[in-house]
């Protein structure tokens, strides 16, 4: 969650003093929180540190490291999906689920 600071000036200060690794950590955390700390593939809930970020379109196929191409995934799903097409893999593994729409609206 976003830290609760005493005044707007504190947020500005925080923003200006943020280092690149901190910004990256915050970004990664924001993506996980956006999906309520659930693996988008199996739908299970996890602690922040247990979740990985999966490239929906694998880097191997030119998938970019941007918010629209990253979703939280448990290690097991991330590993099993590998370089497969996400939708084909997901349907094969879990059948058709509403989580497909979550991903589709995130990546478009
Ligand atoms: Zn999973």
mmCIF file of N, CA, C and O and ligand atoms in Angstrom:
data_model
loop_
_atom_site.group_PDB
_atom_site.id
_atom_site.type_symbol
_atom_site.label_atom_id
_atom_site.label_comp_id
_atom_site.label_asym_id
_atom_site.label_seq_id
_atom_site.Cartn_x
_atom_site.Cartn_y
_atom_site.Cartn_z
ATOM 1 N N UNK A 1 0.831 -1.201 0.000
ATOM 2 C CA UNK A 1 0.000 0.000 0.000
ATOM 3 C C UNK A 1 0.867 1.254 0.000
ATOM 4 O O UNK A 1 1.987 1.233 0.478
ATOM 5 N N UNK A 2 0.303 2.336 -0.470
ATOM 6 C CA UNK A 2 1.008 3.616 -0.470
ATOM 7 C C UNK A 2 1.232 4.077 0.966
ATOM 8 O O UNK A 2 0.303 4.051 1.766
ATOM 9 N N UNK A 3 2.455 4.455 1.312
ATOM 10 C CA UNK A 3 2.703 4.897 2.688
ATOM 11 C C UNK A 3 1.922 6.163 3.026
ATOM 12 O O UNK A 3 1.735 7.022 2.164
ATOM 13 N N UNK A 4 1.437 6.254 4.250
ATOM 14 C CA UNK A 4 0.669 7.427 4.682
ATOM 15 C C UNK A 4 1.634 8.445 5.288
ATOM 16 O O UNK A 4 2.200 8.232 6.350
ATOM 17 N N UNK A 5 1.842 9.523 4.572
ATOM 18 C CA UNK A 5 2.798 10.549 5.009
ATOM 19 C C UNK A 5 2.065 11.775 5.545
ATOM 20 O O UNK A 5 0.895 11.997 5.217
ATOM 21 N N UNK A 6 2.753 12.603 6.373
ATOM 22 C CA UNK A 6 2.104 13.715 7.086
ATOM 23 C C UNK A 6 1.530 14.822 6.204
ATOM 24 O O UNK A 6 0.546 15.457 6.566
ATOM 25 N N UNK A 7 2.128 15.114 5.052
ATOM 26 C CA UNK A 7 1.625 16.222 4.234
ATOM 27 C C UNK A 7 1.982 15.986 2.773
ATOM 28 O O UNK A 7 2.843 15.159 2.466
ATOM 29 N N UNK A 8 1.328 16.724 1.844
ATOM 30 C CA UNK A 8 1.658 16.564 0.423
ATOM 31 C C UNK A 8 3.137 16.817 0.152
ATOM 32 O O UNK A 8 3.728 16.182 -0.722
ATOM 33 N N UNK A 9 3.724 17.731 0.916
ATOM 34 C CA UNK A 9 5.145 18.043 0.714
ATOM 35 C C UNK A 9 6.029 16.821 0.960
ATOM 36 O O UNK A 9 7.058 16.650 0.324
ATOM 37 N N UNK A 10 5.596 15.989 1.880
ATOM 38 C CA UNK A 10 6.372 14.779 2.158
ATOM 39 C C UNK A 10 6.385 13.834 0.955
ATOM 40 O O UNK A 10 7.363 13.158 0.705
ATOM 41 N N UNK A 11 5.258 13.796 0.247
ATOM 42 C CA UNK A 11 5.207 12.936 -0.942
ATOM 43 C C UNK A 11 6.133 13.469 -2.033
ATOM 44 O O UNK A 11 6.813 12.717 -2.713
ATOM 45 N N UNK A 12 6.128 14.790 -2.158
ATOM 46 C CA UNK A 12 6.985 15.418 -3.150
ATOM 47 C C UNK A 12 8.447 15.140 -2.823
ATOM 48 O O UNK A 12 9.244 14.760 -3.690
ATOM 49 N N UNK A 13 8.787 15.291 -1.557
ATOM 50 C CA UNK A 13 10.135 15.026 -1.086
ATOM 51 C C UNK A 13 10.511 13.572 -1.399
ATOM 52 O O UNK A 13 11.583 13.277 -1.912
ATOM 53 N N UNK A 14 9.571 12.682 -1.099
ATOM 54 C CA UNK A 14 9.773 11.253 -1.322
ATOM 55 C C UNK A 14 10.034 10.965 -2.796
ATOM 56 O O UNK A 14 10.887 10.172 -3.157
ATOM 57 N N UNK A 15 9.275 11.655 -3.639
ATOM 58 C CA UNK A 15 9.384 11.475 -5.073
ATOM 59 C C UNK A 15 10.750 11.933 -5.578
ATOM 60 O O UNK A 15 11.391 11.268 -6.387
ATOM 61 N N UNK A 16 11.179 13.104 -5.055
ATOM 62 C CA UNK A 16 12.433 13.667 -5.531
ATOM 63 C C UNK A 16 13.652 12.884 -5.061
ATOM 64 O O UNK A 16 14.661 12.837 -5.749
ATOM 65 N N UNK A 17 13.551 12.251 -3.907
ATOM 66 C CA UNK A 17 14.712 11.571 -3.360
ATOM 67 C C UNK A 17 14.726 10.086 -3.696
ATOM 68 O O UNK A 17 15.611 9.373 -3.296
ATOM 69 N N UNK A 18 13.707 9.642 -4.431
ATOM 70 C CA UNK A 18 13.633 8.221 -4.744
ATOM 71 C C UNK A 18 14.757 7.820 -5.708
ATOM 72 O O UNK A 18 15.005 8.502 -6.693
ATOM 73 N N UNK A 19 15.405 6.725 -5.378
ATOM 74 C CA UNK A 19 16.460 6.242 -6.260
ATOM 75 C C UNK A 19 15.853 5.336 -7.326
ATOM 76 O O UNK A 19 14.705 4.901 -7.202
ATOM 77 N N UNK A 20 16.622 5.046 -8.325
ATOM 78 C CA UNK A 20 16.140 4.194 -9.401
ATOM 79 C C UNK A 20 15.714 2.795 -8.915
ATOM 80 O O UNK A 20 14.648 2.329 -9.295
ATOM 81 N N UNK A 21 16.513 2.127 -8.069
ATOM 82 C CA UNK A 21 16.063 0.816 -7.567
ATOM 83 C C UNK A 21 14.786 0.916 -6.733
ATOM 84 O O UNK A 21 13.932 0.027 -6.805
ATOM 85 N N UNK A 22 14.635 2.022 -5.971
ATOM 86 C CA UNK A 22 13.416 2.198 -5.172
ATOM 87 C C UNK A 22 12.207 2.379 -6.080
ATOM 88 O O UNK A 22 11.134 1.821 -5.824
ATOM 89 N N UNK A 23 12.392 3.158 -7.134
ATOM 90 C CA UNK A 23 11.300 3.391 -8.083
ATOM 91 C C UNK A 23 10.895 2.067 -8.737
ATOM 92 O O UNK A 23 9.712 1.788 -8.916
ATOM 93 N N UNK A 24 11.879 1.255 -9.045
ATOM 94 C CA UNK A 24 11.617 -0.031 -9.681
ATOM 95 C C UNK A 24 10.855 -0.955 -8.726
ATOM 96 O O UNK A 24 9.909 -1.624 -9.120
ATOM 97 N N UNK A 25 11.288 -0.923 -7.459
ATOM 98 C CA UNK A 25 10.628 -1.761 -6.446
ATOM 99 C C UNK A 25 9.179 -1.316 -6.279
ATOM 100 O O UNK A 25 8.271 -2.133 -6.204
ATOM 101 N N UNK A 26 8.954 -0.007 -6.227
ATOM 102 C CA UNK A 26 7.613 0.550 -6.064
ATOM 103 C C UNK A 26 6.727 0.186 -7.257
ATOM 104 O O UNK A 26 5.562 -0.168 -7.104
ATOM 105 N N UNK A 27 7.301 0.269 -8.429
ATOM 106 C CA UNK A 27 6.574 -0.067 -9.660
ATOM 107 C C UNK A 27 6.144 -1.535 -9.640
ATOM 108 O O UNK A 27 4.987 -1.866 -9.905
ATOM 109 N N UNK A 28 7.074 -2.403 -9.292
ATOM 110 C CA UNK A 28 6.783 -3.829 -9.256
ATOM 111 C C UNK A 28 5.696 -4.132 -8.227
ATOM 112 O O UNK A 28 4.790 -4.927 -8.470
ATOM 113 N N UNK A 29 5.782 -3.441 -7.086
ATOM 114 C CA UNK A 29 4.800 -3.649 -6.031
ATOM 115 C C UNK A 29 3.426 -3.146 -6.471
ATOM 116 O O UNK A 29 2.396 -3.773 -6.212
ATOM 117 N N UNK A 30 3.413 -1.996 -7.166
ATOM 118 C CA UNK A 30 2.140 -1.412 -7.623
ATOM 119 C C UNK A 30 1.413 -2.369 -8.577
ATOM 120 O O UNK A 30 0.191 -2.490 -8.528
ATOM 121 N N UNK A 31 2.164 -3.046 -9.423
ATOM 122 C CA UNK A 31 1.548 -3.995 -10.362
ATOM 123 C C UNK A 31 0.918 -5.154 -9.595
ATOM 124 O O UNK A 31 -0.219 -5.546 -9.861
ATOM 125 N N UNK A 32 1.622 -5.651 -8.594
ATOM 126 C CA UNK A 32 1.088 -6.754 -7.790
ATOM 127 C C UNK A 32 -0.153 -6.322 -7.022
ATOM 128 O O UNK A 32 -1.145 -7.036 -6.966
ATOM 129 N N UNK A 33 -0.110 -5.115 -6.447
ATOM 130 C CA UNK A 33 -1.253 -4.621 -5.673
ATOM 131 C C UNK A 33 -2.451 -4.327 -6.566
ATOM 132 O O UNK A 33 -3.594 -4.490 -6.156
ATOM 133 N N UNK A 34 -2.168 -3.908 -7.790
ATOM 134 C CA UNK A 34 -3.240 -3.643 -8.751
ATOM 135 C C UNK A 34 -4.105 -4.896 -8.967
ATOM 136 O O UNK A 34 -5.299 -4.815 -9.202
ATOM 137 N N UNK A 35 -3.478 -6.051 -8.856
ATOM 138 C CA UNK A 35 -4.183 -7.329 -9.020
ATOM 139 C C UNK A 35 -4.460 -7.998 -7.665
ATOM 140 O O UNK A 35 -4.618 -9.216 -7.587
ATOM 141 N N UNK A 36 -4.512 -7.171 -6.613
ATOM 142 C CA UNK A 36 -4.815 -7.662 -5.264
ATOM 143 C C UNK A 36 -3.920 -8.812 -4.816
ATOM 144 O O UNK A 36 -4.371 -9.717 -4.101
ATOM 145 N N UNK A 37 -2.680 -8.768 -5.248
ATOM 146 C CA UNK A 37 -1.694 -9.777 -4.847
ATOM 147 C C UNK A 37 -2.137 -11.196 -5.189
ATOM 148 O O UNK A 37 -1.864 -12.139 -4.452
ATOM 149 N N UNK A 38 -2.854 -11.313 -6.294
ATOM 150 C CA UNK A 38 -3.248 -12.637 -6.771
ATOM 151 C C UNK A 38 -2.474 -12.983 -8.036
ATOM 152 O O UNK A 38 -2.181 -12.112 -8.853
ATOM 153 N N UNK A 39 -2.185 -14.258 -8.186
ATOM 154 C CA UNK A 39 -1.603 -14.748 -9.436
ATOM 155 C C UNK A 39 -2.704 -14.659 -10.494
ATOM 156 O O UNK A 39 -3.789 -15.196 -10.297
ATOM 157 N N UNK A 40 -2.442 -13.970 -11.591
ATOM 158 C CA UNK A 40 -3.507 -13.782 -12.594
ATOM 159 C C UNK A 40 -3.867 -15.088 -13.284
ATOM 160 O O UNK A 40 -4.946 -15.210 -13.847
ATOM 161 N N UNK A 41 -2.976 -16.036 -13.232
ATOM 162 C CA UNK A 41 -3.217 -17.292 -13.943
ATOM 163 C C UNK A 41 -4.035 -18.290 -13.121
ATOM 164 O O UNK A 41 -5.090 -18.734 -13.557
ATOM 165 N N UNK A 42 -3.582 -18.619 -11.899
ATOM 166 C CA UNK A 42 -4.319 -19.600 -11.091
ATOM 167 C C UNK A 42 -5.335 -18.940 -10.157
ATOM 168 O O UNK A 42 -6.222 -19.598 -9.639
ATOM 169 N N UNK A 43 -5.185 -17.621 -9.927
ATOM 170 C CA UNK A 43 -6.144 -16.900 -9.102
ATOM 171 C C UNK A 43 -5.893 -16.997 -7.603
ATOM 172 O O UNK A 43 -6.668 -16.455 -6.812
ATOM 173 N N UNK A 44 -4.829 -17.681 -7.198
ATOM 174 C CA UNK A 44 -4.517 -17.798 -5.766
ATOM 175 C C UNK A 44 -3.933 -16.484 -5.240
ATOM 176 O O UNK A 44 -3.294 -15.744 -5.980
ATOM 177 N N UNK A 45 -4.144 -16.238 -3.946
ATOM 178 C CA UNK A 45 -3.575 -15.053 -3.290
ATOM 179 C C UNK A 45 -2.212 -15.390 -2.693
ATOM 180 O O UNK A 45 -2.008 -16.490 -2.183
ATOM 181 N N UNK A 46 -1.326 -14.414 -2.768
ATOM 182 C CA UNK A 46 0.027 -14.610 -2.257
ATOM 183 C C UNK A 46 0.506 -13.374 -1.520
ATOM 184 O O UNK A 46 -0.061 -12.293 -1.662
ATOM 185 N N UNK A 47 1.581 -13.543 -0.735
ATOM 186 C CA UNK A 47 2.264 -12.406 -0.157
ATOM 187 C C UNK A 47 3.030 -11.716 -1.292
ATOM 188 O O UNK A 47 3.427 -12.382 -2.254
ATOM 189 N N UNK A 48 3.244 -10.418 -1.147
ATOM 190 C CA UNK A 48 3.960 -9.662 -2.184
ATOM 191 C C UNK A 48 5.254 -10.347 -2.624
ATOM 192 O O UNK A 48 5.516 -10.507 -3.812
ATOM 193 N N UNK A 49 6.047 -10.757 -1.640
ATOM 194 C CA UNK A 49 7.367 -11.307 -1.969
ATOM 195 C C UNK A 49 7.292 -12.680 -2.635
ATOM 196 O O UNK A 49 8.258 -13.132 -3.229
ATOM 197 N N UNK A 50 6.137 -13.334 -2.515
ATOM 198 C CA UNK A 50 6.003 -14.664 -3.125
ATOM 199 C C UNK A 50 5.658 -14.585 -4.609
ATOM 200 O O UNK A 50 5.800 -15.557 -5.339
ATOM 201 N N UNK A 51 5.170 -13.408 -5.023
ATOM 202 C CA UNK A 51 4.750 -13.259 -6.413
ATOM 203 C C UNK A 51 5.910 -12.816 -7.304
ATOM 204 O O UNK A 51 6.730 -11.997 -6.903
ATOM 205 N N UNK A 52 5.935 -13.331 -8.495
ATOM 206 C CA UNK A 52 6.881 -12.865 -9.502
ATOM 207 C C UNK A 52 6.083 -11.998 -10.478
ATOM 208 O O UNK A 52 4.859 -11.956 -10.405
ATOM 209 N N UNK A 53 6.765 -11.309 -11.367
ATOM 210 C CA UNK A 53 6.066 -10.607 -12.445
ATOM 211 C C UNK A 53 6.358 -11.382 -13.723
ATOM 212 O O UNK A 53 7.510 -11.661 -14.052
ATOM 213 N N UNK A 54 5.284 -11.734 -14.412
ATOM 214 C CA UNK A 54 5.438 -12.501 -15.642
ATOM 215 C C UNK A 54 5.238 -11.597 -16.855
ATOM 216 O O UNK A 54 4.335 -10.755 -16.867
ATOM 217 N N UNK A 55 6.083 -11.778 -17.857
ATOM 218 C CA UNK A 55 5.881 -11.104 -19.132
ATOM 219 C C UNK A 55 4.780 -11.865 -19.876
ATOM 220 O O UNK A 55 4.966 -13.039 -20.199
ATOM 221 N N UNK A 56 3.632 -11.224 -20.102
ATOM 222 C CA UNK A 56 2.517 -11.893 -20.780
ATOM 223 C C UNK A 56 2.998 -12.376 -22.150
ATOM 224 O O UNK A 56 2.868 -13.552 -22.498
ATOM 225 N N UNK A 57 3.550 -11.460 -22.932
ATOM 226 C CA UNK A 57 4.268 -11.860 -24.146
ATOM 227 C C UNK A 57 5.726 -12.034 -23.713
ATOM 228 O O UNK A 57 6.363 -11.079 -23.266
ATOM 229 N N UNK A 58 6.236 -13.262 -23.788
ATOM 230 C CA UNK A 58 7.584 -13.530 -23.281
ATOM 231 C C UNK A 58 8.644 -12.634 -23.928
ATOM 232 O O UNK A 58 8.523 -12.271 -25.100
ATOM 233 N N UNK A 59 9.652 -12.286 -23.145
ATOM 234 C CA UNK A 59 10.770 -11.503 -23.684
ATOM 235 C C UNK A 59 11.349 -12.179 -24.916
ATOM 236 O O UNK A 59 11.787 -11.523 -25.855
ATOM 237 N N UNK A 60 11.328 -13.519 -24.875
ATOM 238 C CA UNK A 60 11.832 -14.333 -25.984
ATOM 239 C C UNK A 60 11.168 -13.951 -27.315
ATOM 240 O O UNK A 60 11.792 -14.002 -28.370
ATOM 241 N N UNK A 61 9.896 -13.545 -27.242
ATOM 242 C CA UNK A 61 9.175 -13.137 -28.458
ATOM 243 C C UNK A 61 9.060 -11.621 -28.576
ATOM 244 O O UNK A 61 8.149 -11.098 -29.220
ATOM 245 N N UNK A 62 9.956 -10.915 -27.913
ATOM 246 C CA UNK A 62 9.973 -9.461 -28.031
ATOM 247 C C UNK A 62 9.070 -8.734 -27.056
ATOM 248 O O UNK A 62 8.858 -7.530 -27.198
ATOM 249 N N UNK A 63 8.507 -9.454 -26.084
ATOM 250 C CA UNK A 63 7.654 -8.814 -25.078
ATOM 251 C C UNK A 63 8.454 -7.809 -24.262
ATOM 252 O O UNK A 63 9.581 -8.084 -23.859
ATOM 253 N N UNK A 64 7.860 -6.639 -24.053
ATOM 254 C CA UNK A 64 8.569 -5.567 -23.366
ATOM 255 C C UNK A 64 8.372 -5.615 -21.858
ATOM 256 O O UNK A 64 7.396 -6.171 -21.372
ATOM 257 N N UNK A 65 9.317 -5.007 -21.148
ATOM 258 C CA UNK A 65 9.199 -4.882 -19.697
ATOM 259 C C UNK A 65 8.496 -3.572 -19.388
ATOM 260 O O UNK A 65 9.108 -2.574 -19.015
ATOM 261 N N UNK A 66 7.178 -3.580 -19.614
ATOM 262 C CA UNK A 66 6.344 -2.416 -19.336
ATOM 263 C C UNK A 66 5.117 -2.887 -18.563
ATOM 264 O O UNK A 66 4.796 -4.085 -18.571
ATOM 265 N N UNK A 67 4.444 -1.939 -17.934
ATOM 266 C CA UNK A 67 3.281 -2.288 -17.104
ATOM 267 C C UNK A 67 2.279 -3.146 -17.880
ATOM 268 O O UNK A 67 1.786 -4.147 -17.366
ATOM 269 N N UNK A 68 2.012 -2.762 -19.111
ATOM 270 C CA UNK A 68 0.999 -3.472 -19.888
ATOM 271 C C UNK A 68 1.367 -4.918 -20.240
ATOM 272 O O UNK A 68 0.496 -5.710 -20.605
ATOM 273 N N UNK A 69 2.644 -5.213 -20.141
ATOM 274 C CA UNK A 69 3.052 -6.591 -20.459
ATOM 275 C C UNK A 69 3.432 -7.389 -19.218
ATOM 276 O O UNK A 69 3.904 -8.515 -19.332
ATOM 277 N N UNK A 70 3.236 -6.787 -18.044
ATOM 278 C CA UNK A 70 3.611 -7.492 -16.817
ATOM 279 C C UNK A 70 2.400 -7.772 -15.941
ATOM 280 O O UNK A 70 1.564 -6.890 -15.732
ATOM 281 N N UNK A 71 2.320 -8.994 -15.442
ATOM 282 C CA UNK A 71 1.241 -9.388 -14.532
ATOM 283 C C UNK A 71 1.842 -10.197 -13.385
ATOM 284 O O UNK A 71 2.849 -10.889 -13.572
ATOM 285 N N UNK A 72 1.213 -10.108 -12.199
ATOM 286 C CA UNK A 72 1.713 -10.929 -11.100
ATOM 287 C C UNK A 72 1.409 -12.413 -11.340
ATOM 288 O O UNK A 72 0.317 -12.759 -11.796
ATOM 289 N N UNK A 73 2.379 -13.215 -11.043
ATOM 290 C CA UNK A 73 2.233 -14.654 -11.240
ATOM 291 C C UNK A 73 2.971 -15.379 -10.125
ATOM 292 O O UNK A 73 4.032 -14.939 -9.695
ATOM 293 N N UNK A 74 2.390 -16.485 -9.651
ATOM 294 C CA UNK A 74 3.122 -17.299 -8.687
ATOM 295 C C UNK A 74 4.272 -17.976 -9.446
ATOM 296 O O UNK A 74 4.264 -18.050 -10.671
ATOM 297 N N UNK A 75 5.249 -18.450 -8.683
ATOM 298 C CA UNK A 75 6.426 -19.051 -9.327
ATOM 299 C C UNK A 75 6.049 -20.256 -10.187
ATOM 300 O O UNK A 75 6.588 -20.461 -11.265
ATOM 301 N N UNK A 76 5.093 -21.026 -9.667
ATOM 302 C CA UNK A 76 4.705 -22.249 -10.363
ATOM 303 C C UNK A 76 4.109 -21.931 -11.745
ATOM 304 O O UNK A 76 4.511 -22.514 -12.752
ATOM 305 N N UNK A 77 3.151 -20.999 -11.779
ATOM 306 C CA UNK A 77 2.534 -20.634 -13.057
ATOM 307 C C UNK A 77 3.564 -20.003 -13.991
ATOM 308 O O UNK A 77 3.591 -20.312 -15.184
ATOM 309 N N UNK A 78 4.389 -19.124 -13.450
ATOM 310 C CA UNK A 78 5.404 -18.455 -14.263
ATOM 311 C C UNK A 78 6.303 -19.491 -14.939
ATOM 312 O O UNK A 78 6.568 -19.417 -16.144
ATOM 313 N N UNK A 79 6.707 -20.465 -14.142
ATOM 314 C CA UNK A 79 7.608 -21.500 -14.657
ATOM 315 C C UNK A 79 6.900 -22.398 -15.684
ATOM 316 O O UNK A 79 7.437 -22.682 -16.747
ATOM 317 N N UNK A 80 5.676 -22.811 -15.339
ATOM 318 C CA UNK A 80 4.938 -23.715 -16.235
ATOM 319 C C UNK A 80 4.563 -23.047 -17.551
ATOM 320 O O UNK A 80 4.566 -23.687 -18.596
ATOM 321 N N UNK A 81 4.222 -21.760 -17.479
ATOM 322 C CA UNK A 81 3.841 -21.048 -18.704
ATOM 323 C C UNK A 81 5.039 -20.928 -19.632
ATOM 324 O O UNK A 81 4.908 -21.129 -20.836
ATOM 325 N N UNK A 82 6.184 -20.614 -19.074
ATOM 326 C CA UNK A 82 7.401 -20.518 -19.887
ATOM 327 C C UNK A 82 7.237 -19.568 -21.055
ATOM 328 O O UNK A 82 6.818 -18.434 -20.873
ATOM 329 N N UNK A 83 7.533 -20.038 -22.252
ATOM 330 C CA UNK A 83 7.408 -19.178 -23.432
ATOM 331 C C UNK A 83 6.135 -19.491 -24.231
ATOM 332 O O UNK A 83 6.002 -19.112 -25.383
ATOM 333 N N UNK A 84 5.185 -20.209 -23.584
ATOM 334 C CA UNK A 84 3.925 -20.531 -24.270
ATOM 335 C C UNK A 84 3.100 -19.281 -24.506
ATOM 336 O O UNK A 84 3.261 -18.284 -23.807
ATOM 337 N N UNK A 85 2.179 -19.363 -25.460
ATOM 338 C CA UNK A 85 1.174 -18.322 -25.629
ATOM 339 C C UNK A 85 0.316 -18.332 -24.373
ATOM 340 O O UNK A 85 -0.205 -19.387 -23.983
ATOM 341 N N UNK A 86 0.150 -17.173 -23.730
ATOM 342 C CA UNK A 86 -0.492 -17.145 -22.405
ATOM 343 C C UNK A 86 -1.922 -17.682 -22.435
ATOM 344 O O UNK A 86 -2.333 -18.426 -21.541
ATOM 345 N N UNK A 87 -2.690 -17.302 -23.472
ATOM 346 C CA UNK A 87 -4.104 -17.684 -23.514
ATOM 347 C C UNK A 87 -4.251 -19.191 -23.761
ATOM 348 O O UNK A 87 -5.043 -19.865 -23.101
ATOM 349 N N UNK A 88 -3.465 -19.698 -24.692
ATOM 350 C CA UNK A 88 -3.518 -21.136 -24.983
ATOM 351 C C UNK A 88 -3.100 -21.934 -23.743
ATOM 352 O O UNK A 88 -3.769 -22.910 -23.357
ATOM 353 N N UNK A 89 -2.018 -21.486 -23.114
ATOM 354 C CA UNK A 89 -1.531 -22.183 -21.917
ATOM 355 C C UNK A 89 -2.563 -22.136 -20.793
ATOM 356 O O UNK A 89 -2.844 -23.130 -20.123
ATOM 357 N N UNK A 90 -3.157 -20.949 -20.611
ATOM 358 C CA UNK A 90 -4.123 -20.766 -19.531
ATOM 359 C C UNK A 90 -5.356 -21.652 -19.726
ATOM 360 O O UNK A 90 -5.839 -22.279 -18.787
ATOM 361 N N UNK A 91 -5.851 -21.702 -20.946
ATOM 362 C CA UNK A 91 -7.043 -22.519 -21.219
ATOM 363 C C UNK A 91 -6.746 -24.000 -21.059
ATOM 364 O O UNK A 91 -7.565 -24.762 -20.553
ATOM 365 N N UNK A 92 -5.564 -24.372 -21.488
ATOM 366 C CA UNK A 92 -5.153 -25.769 -21.378
ATOM 367 C C UNK A 92 -5.018 -26.163 -19.901
ATOM 368 O O UNK A 92 -5.354 -27.282 -19.508
ATOM 369 N N UNK A 93 -4.543 -25.221 -19.094
ATOM 370 C CA UNK A 93 -4.259 -25.512 -17.689
ATOM 371 C C UNK A 93 -5.472 -25.326 -16.789
ATOM 372 O O UNK A 93 -5.727 -26.138 -15.895
ATOM 373 N N UNK A 94 -6.244 -24.257 -17.015
ATOM 374 C CA UNK A 94 -7.341 -23.920 -16.089
ATOM 375 C C UNK A 94 -8.718 -23.901 -16.754
ATOM 376 O O UNK A 94 -9.714 -23.632 -16.089
ATOM 377 N N UNK A 95 -8.793 -24.147 -18.057
ATOM 378 C CA UNK A 95 -10.065 -23.983 -18.754
ATOM 379 C C UNK A 95 -10.317 -22.498 -18.962
ATOM 380 O O UNK A 95 -9.428 -21.684 -18.734
ATOM 381 N N UNK A 96 -11.526 -22.159 -19.383
ATOM 382 C CA UNK A 96 -11.851 -20.743 -19.591
ATOM 383 C C UNK A 96 -12.267 -20.142 -18.252
ATOM 384 O O UNK A 96 -13.170 -20.658 -17.596
ATOM 385 N N UNK A 97 -11.597 -19.088 -17.833
ATOM 386 C CA UNK A 97 -11.926 -18.438 -16.555
ATOM 387 C C UNK A 97 -12.080 -16.933 -16.780
ATOM 388 O O UNK A 97 -11.595 -16.393 -17.773
ATOM 389 N N UNK A 98 -12.763 -16.247 -15.839
ATOM 390 C CA UNK A 98 -12.912 -14.788 -15.952
ATOM 391 C C UNK A 98 -11.572 -14.066 -15.870
ATOM 392 O O UNK A 98 -11.484 -12.885 -16.211
ATOM 393 N N UNK A 99 -10.545 -14.753 -15.406
ATOM 394 C CA UNK A 99 -9.230 -14.107 -15.272
ATOM 395 C C UNK A 99 -8.637 -13.747 -16.633
ATOM 396 O O UNK A 99 -7.800 -12.849 -16.733
ATOM 397 N N UNK A 100 -9.115 -14.431 -17.679
ATOM 398 C CA UNK A 100 -8.670 -14.071 -19.039
ATOM 399 C C UNK A 100 -8.970 -12.597 -19.313
ATOM 400 O O UNK A 100 -8.152 -11.881 -19.875
ATOM 401 N N UNK A 101 -10.186 -12.165 -18.907
ATOM 402 C CA UNK A 101 -10.611 -10.788 -19.180
ATOM 403 C C UNK A 101 -9.779 -9.776 -18.401
ATOM 404 O O UNK A 101 -9.511 -8.683 -18.885
ATOM 405 N N UNK A 102 -9.399 -10.184 -17.177
ATOM 406 C CA UNK A 102 -8.518 -9.338 -16.369
ATOM 407 C C UNK A 102 -7.233 -9.046 -17.134
ATOM 408 O O UNK A 102 -6.782 -7.909 -17.219
ATOM 409 N N UNK A 103 -6.681 -10.100 -17.669
ATOM 410 C CA UNK A 103 -5.411 -9.969 -18.394
ATOM 411 C C UNK A 103 -5.614 -9.185 -19.690
ATOM 412 O O UNK A 103 -4.859 -8.263 -19.986
ATOM 413 N N UNK A 104 -6.675 -9.541 -20.420
ATOM 414 C CA UNK A 104 -6.942 -8.865 -21.698
ATOM 415 C C UNK A 104 -7.115 -7.357 -21.507
ATOM 416 O O UNK A 104 -6.565 -6.570 -22.297
ATOM 417 N N UNK A 105 -7.840 -6.962 -20.464
ATOM 418 C CA UNK A 105 -8.041 -5.523 -20.283
ATOM 419 C C UNK A 105 -6.745 -4.843 -19.805
ATOM 420 O O UNK A 105 -6.573 -3.646 -19.995
ATOM 421 N N UNK A 106 -5.869 -5.610 -19.181
ATOM 422 C CA UNK A 106 -4.603 -5.033 -18.719
ATOM 423 C C UNK A 106 -3.620 -4.829 -19.880
ATOM 424 O O UNK A 106 -2.896 -3.846 -19.912
ATOM 425 N N UNK A 107 -3.615 -5.740 -20.812
ATOM 426 C CA UNK A 107 -2.600 -5.686 -21.873
ATOM 427 C C UNK A 107 -3.012 -4.858 -23.077
ATOM 428 O O UNK A 107 -2.185 -4.559 -23.928
ATOM 429 N N UNK A 108 -4.304 -4.512 -23.186
ATOM 430 C CA UNK A 108 -4.698 -3.793 -24.396
ATOM 431 C C UNK A 108 -4.443 -2.287 -24.307
ATOM 432 O O UNK A 108 -4.250 -1.743 -23.246
HETATM 433 ZN ZN1 LIG B 1 -0.380 -19.179 -10.182
#
